[in-house]
C-alpha positions as a LaTeX table, in Angstrom:
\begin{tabular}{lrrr}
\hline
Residue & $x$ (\AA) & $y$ (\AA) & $z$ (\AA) \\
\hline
Unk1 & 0.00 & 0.00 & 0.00 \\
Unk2 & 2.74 & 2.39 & 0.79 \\
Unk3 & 4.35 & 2.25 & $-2.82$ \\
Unk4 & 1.00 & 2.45 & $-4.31$ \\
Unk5 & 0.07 & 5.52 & $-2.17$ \\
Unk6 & 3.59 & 7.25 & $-2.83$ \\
Unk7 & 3.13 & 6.97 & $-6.97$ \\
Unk8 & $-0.42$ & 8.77 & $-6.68$ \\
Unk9 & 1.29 & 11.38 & $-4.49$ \\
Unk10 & $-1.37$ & 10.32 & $-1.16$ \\
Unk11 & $-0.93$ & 10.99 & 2.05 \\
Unk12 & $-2.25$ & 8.03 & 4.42 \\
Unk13 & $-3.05$ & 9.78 & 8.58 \\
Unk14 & $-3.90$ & 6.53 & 10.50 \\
Unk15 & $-5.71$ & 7.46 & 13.71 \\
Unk16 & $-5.50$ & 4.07 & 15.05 \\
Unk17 & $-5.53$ & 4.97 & 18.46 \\
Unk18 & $-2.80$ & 3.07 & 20.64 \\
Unk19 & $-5.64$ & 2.01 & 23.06 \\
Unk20 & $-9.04$ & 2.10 & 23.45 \\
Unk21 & $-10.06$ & 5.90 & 24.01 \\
Unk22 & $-12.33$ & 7.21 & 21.70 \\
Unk23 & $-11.79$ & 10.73 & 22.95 \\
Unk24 & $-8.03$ & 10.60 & 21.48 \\
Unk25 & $-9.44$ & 9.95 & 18.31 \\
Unk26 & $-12.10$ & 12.40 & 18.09 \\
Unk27 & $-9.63$ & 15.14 & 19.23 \\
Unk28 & $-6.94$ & 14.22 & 16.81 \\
Unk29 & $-10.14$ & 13.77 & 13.97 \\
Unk30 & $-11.15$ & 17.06 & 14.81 \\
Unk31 & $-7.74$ & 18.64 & 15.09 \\
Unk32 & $-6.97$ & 17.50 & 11.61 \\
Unk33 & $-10.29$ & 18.48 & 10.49 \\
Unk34 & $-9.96$ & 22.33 & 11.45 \\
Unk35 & $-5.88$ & 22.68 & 10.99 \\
Unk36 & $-5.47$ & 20.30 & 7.44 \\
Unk37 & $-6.52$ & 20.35 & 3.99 \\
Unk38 & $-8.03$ & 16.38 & 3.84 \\
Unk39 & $-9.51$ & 14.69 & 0.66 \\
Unk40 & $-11.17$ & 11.86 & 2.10 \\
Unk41 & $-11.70$ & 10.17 & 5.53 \\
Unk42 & $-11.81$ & 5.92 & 5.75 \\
Unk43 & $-13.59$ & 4.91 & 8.91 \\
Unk44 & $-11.99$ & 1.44 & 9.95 \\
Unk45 & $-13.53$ & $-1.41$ & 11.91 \\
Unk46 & $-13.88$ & $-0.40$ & 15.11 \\
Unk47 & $-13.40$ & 3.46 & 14.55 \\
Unk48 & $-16.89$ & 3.95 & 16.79 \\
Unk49 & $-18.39$ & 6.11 & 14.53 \\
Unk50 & $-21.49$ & 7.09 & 16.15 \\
Unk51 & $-19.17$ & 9.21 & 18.49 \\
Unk52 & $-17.68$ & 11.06 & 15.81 \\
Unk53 & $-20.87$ & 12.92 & 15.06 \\
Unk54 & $-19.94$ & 16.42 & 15.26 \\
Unk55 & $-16.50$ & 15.53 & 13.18 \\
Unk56 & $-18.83$ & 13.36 & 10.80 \\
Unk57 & $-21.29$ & 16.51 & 10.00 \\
Unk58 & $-17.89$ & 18.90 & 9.76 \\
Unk59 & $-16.53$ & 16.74 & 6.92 \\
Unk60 & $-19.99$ & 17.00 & 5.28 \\
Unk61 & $-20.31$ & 20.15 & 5.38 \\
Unk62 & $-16.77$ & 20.66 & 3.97 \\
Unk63 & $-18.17$ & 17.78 & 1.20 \\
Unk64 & $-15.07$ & 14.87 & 2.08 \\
Unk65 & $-16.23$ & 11.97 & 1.16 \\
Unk66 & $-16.28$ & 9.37 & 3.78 \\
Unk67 & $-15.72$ & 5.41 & 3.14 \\
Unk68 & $-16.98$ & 2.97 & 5.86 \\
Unk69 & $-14.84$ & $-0.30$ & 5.85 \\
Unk70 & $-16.05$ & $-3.42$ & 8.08 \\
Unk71 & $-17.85$ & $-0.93$ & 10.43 \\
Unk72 & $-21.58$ & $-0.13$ & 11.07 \\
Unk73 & $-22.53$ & 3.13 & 10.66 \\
Unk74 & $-25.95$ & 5.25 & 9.99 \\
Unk75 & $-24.30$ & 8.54 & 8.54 \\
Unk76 & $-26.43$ & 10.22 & 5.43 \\
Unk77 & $-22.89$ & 11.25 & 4.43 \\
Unk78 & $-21.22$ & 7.94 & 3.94 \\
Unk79 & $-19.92$ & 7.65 & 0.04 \\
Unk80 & $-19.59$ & 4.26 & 0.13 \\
Unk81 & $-19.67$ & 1.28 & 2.74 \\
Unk82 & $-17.07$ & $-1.51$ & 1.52 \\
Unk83 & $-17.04$ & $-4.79$ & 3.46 \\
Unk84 & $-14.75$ & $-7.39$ & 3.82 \\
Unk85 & $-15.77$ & $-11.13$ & 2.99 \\
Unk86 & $-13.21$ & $-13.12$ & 5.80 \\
Unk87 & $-13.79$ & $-16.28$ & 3.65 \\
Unk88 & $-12.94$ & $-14.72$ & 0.04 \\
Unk89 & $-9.85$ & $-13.45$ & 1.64 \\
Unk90 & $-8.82$ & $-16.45$ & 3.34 \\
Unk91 & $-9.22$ & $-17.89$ & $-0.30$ \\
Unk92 & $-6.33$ & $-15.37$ & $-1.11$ \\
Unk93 & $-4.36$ & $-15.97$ & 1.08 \\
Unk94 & $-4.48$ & $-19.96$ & 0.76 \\
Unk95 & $-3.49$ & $-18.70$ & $-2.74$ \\
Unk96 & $-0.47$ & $-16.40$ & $-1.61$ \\
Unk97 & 0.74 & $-19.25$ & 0.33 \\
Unk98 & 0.98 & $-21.75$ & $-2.54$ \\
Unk99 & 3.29 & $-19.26$ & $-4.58$ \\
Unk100 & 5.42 & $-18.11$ & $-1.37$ \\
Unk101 & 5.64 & $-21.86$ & $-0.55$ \\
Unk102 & 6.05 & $-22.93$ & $-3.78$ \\
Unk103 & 3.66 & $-25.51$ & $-3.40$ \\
Unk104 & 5.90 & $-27.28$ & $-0.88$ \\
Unk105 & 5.38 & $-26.95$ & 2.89 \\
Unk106 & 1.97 & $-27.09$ & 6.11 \\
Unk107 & $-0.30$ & $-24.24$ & 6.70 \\
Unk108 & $-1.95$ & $-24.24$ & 9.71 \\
Unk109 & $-5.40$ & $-22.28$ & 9.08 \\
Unk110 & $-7.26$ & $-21.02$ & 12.23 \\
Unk111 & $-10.61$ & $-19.26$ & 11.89 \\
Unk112 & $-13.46$ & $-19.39$ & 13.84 \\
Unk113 & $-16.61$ & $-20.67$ & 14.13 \\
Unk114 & $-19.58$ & $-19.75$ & 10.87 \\
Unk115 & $-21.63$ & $-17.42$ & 11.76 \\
Unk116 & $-19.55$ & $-16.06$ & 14.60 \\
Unk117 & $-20.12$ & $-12.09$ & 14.77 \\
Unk118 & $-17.66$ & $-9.57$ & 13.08 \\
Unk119 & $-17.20$ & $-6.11$ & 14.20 \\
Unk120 & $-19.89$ & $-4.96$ & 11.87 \\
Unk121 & $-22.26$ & $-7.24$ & 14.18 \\
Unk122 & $-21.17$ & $-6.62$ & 17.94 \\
Unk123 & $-22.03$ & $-4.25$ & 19.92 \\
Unk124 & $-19.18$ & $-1.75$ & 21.34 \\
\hline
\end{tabular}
């Protein structure tokens, strides 16, 4: 991703927070927000976004498009929602492993159980 981003000239801000405190992350949101020219915002699973409200209807009114990936959220302003489907990718990665491996070698897969919740599901 990084080589990709640096030939298109894009600037990735993760606001991963180190821990889990919302507050960090909706003062760093905001901070960037106000003080930064932004394109487009990419709310990750787990990102909480129904406490980003104020943030959410700032970037609306300055018309950034926000993405939604693997997280639940009820936001008129939401471009696009893009999920992930865990079993497609393991697919991919099965496939990854052949080449890296060259077909030689044991994978150990571990996934859980069908129909187990994802973070689009639970409940924070």
């Amino acid at each position: 991703m990084d080589t990709a981003t640096n030939e298109k000239n894009i600037l990735i801000i993760d606001l991963t927070p180190k821990s889990v405190n919302i507050k960090n992350q909706e003062i760093t949101l905001r901070k960037i927000i106000y003080m930064e020219s932004i394109d487009g915002v990419i709310l990750g699973a787990g990102s909480h976004p129904d406490e980003l409200n104020d943030e959410l209807d700032k970037l609306d009114e300055l018309d950034i498009p926000i993405f939604a990936v693997d997280t639940k959220i009820e936001y008129f302003g939401v471009y696009s929602y893009i999920s992930v489907d865990n079993y497609d990718s393991v697919g991919l990665a099965e496939k990854h492993i052949v080449d890296v491996t060259k077909s030689k070698g044991t994978v150990l897969i571990i996934i859980g159980t069908y129909g187990q919740i994802n973070s689009v599901d639970s409940n924070y």
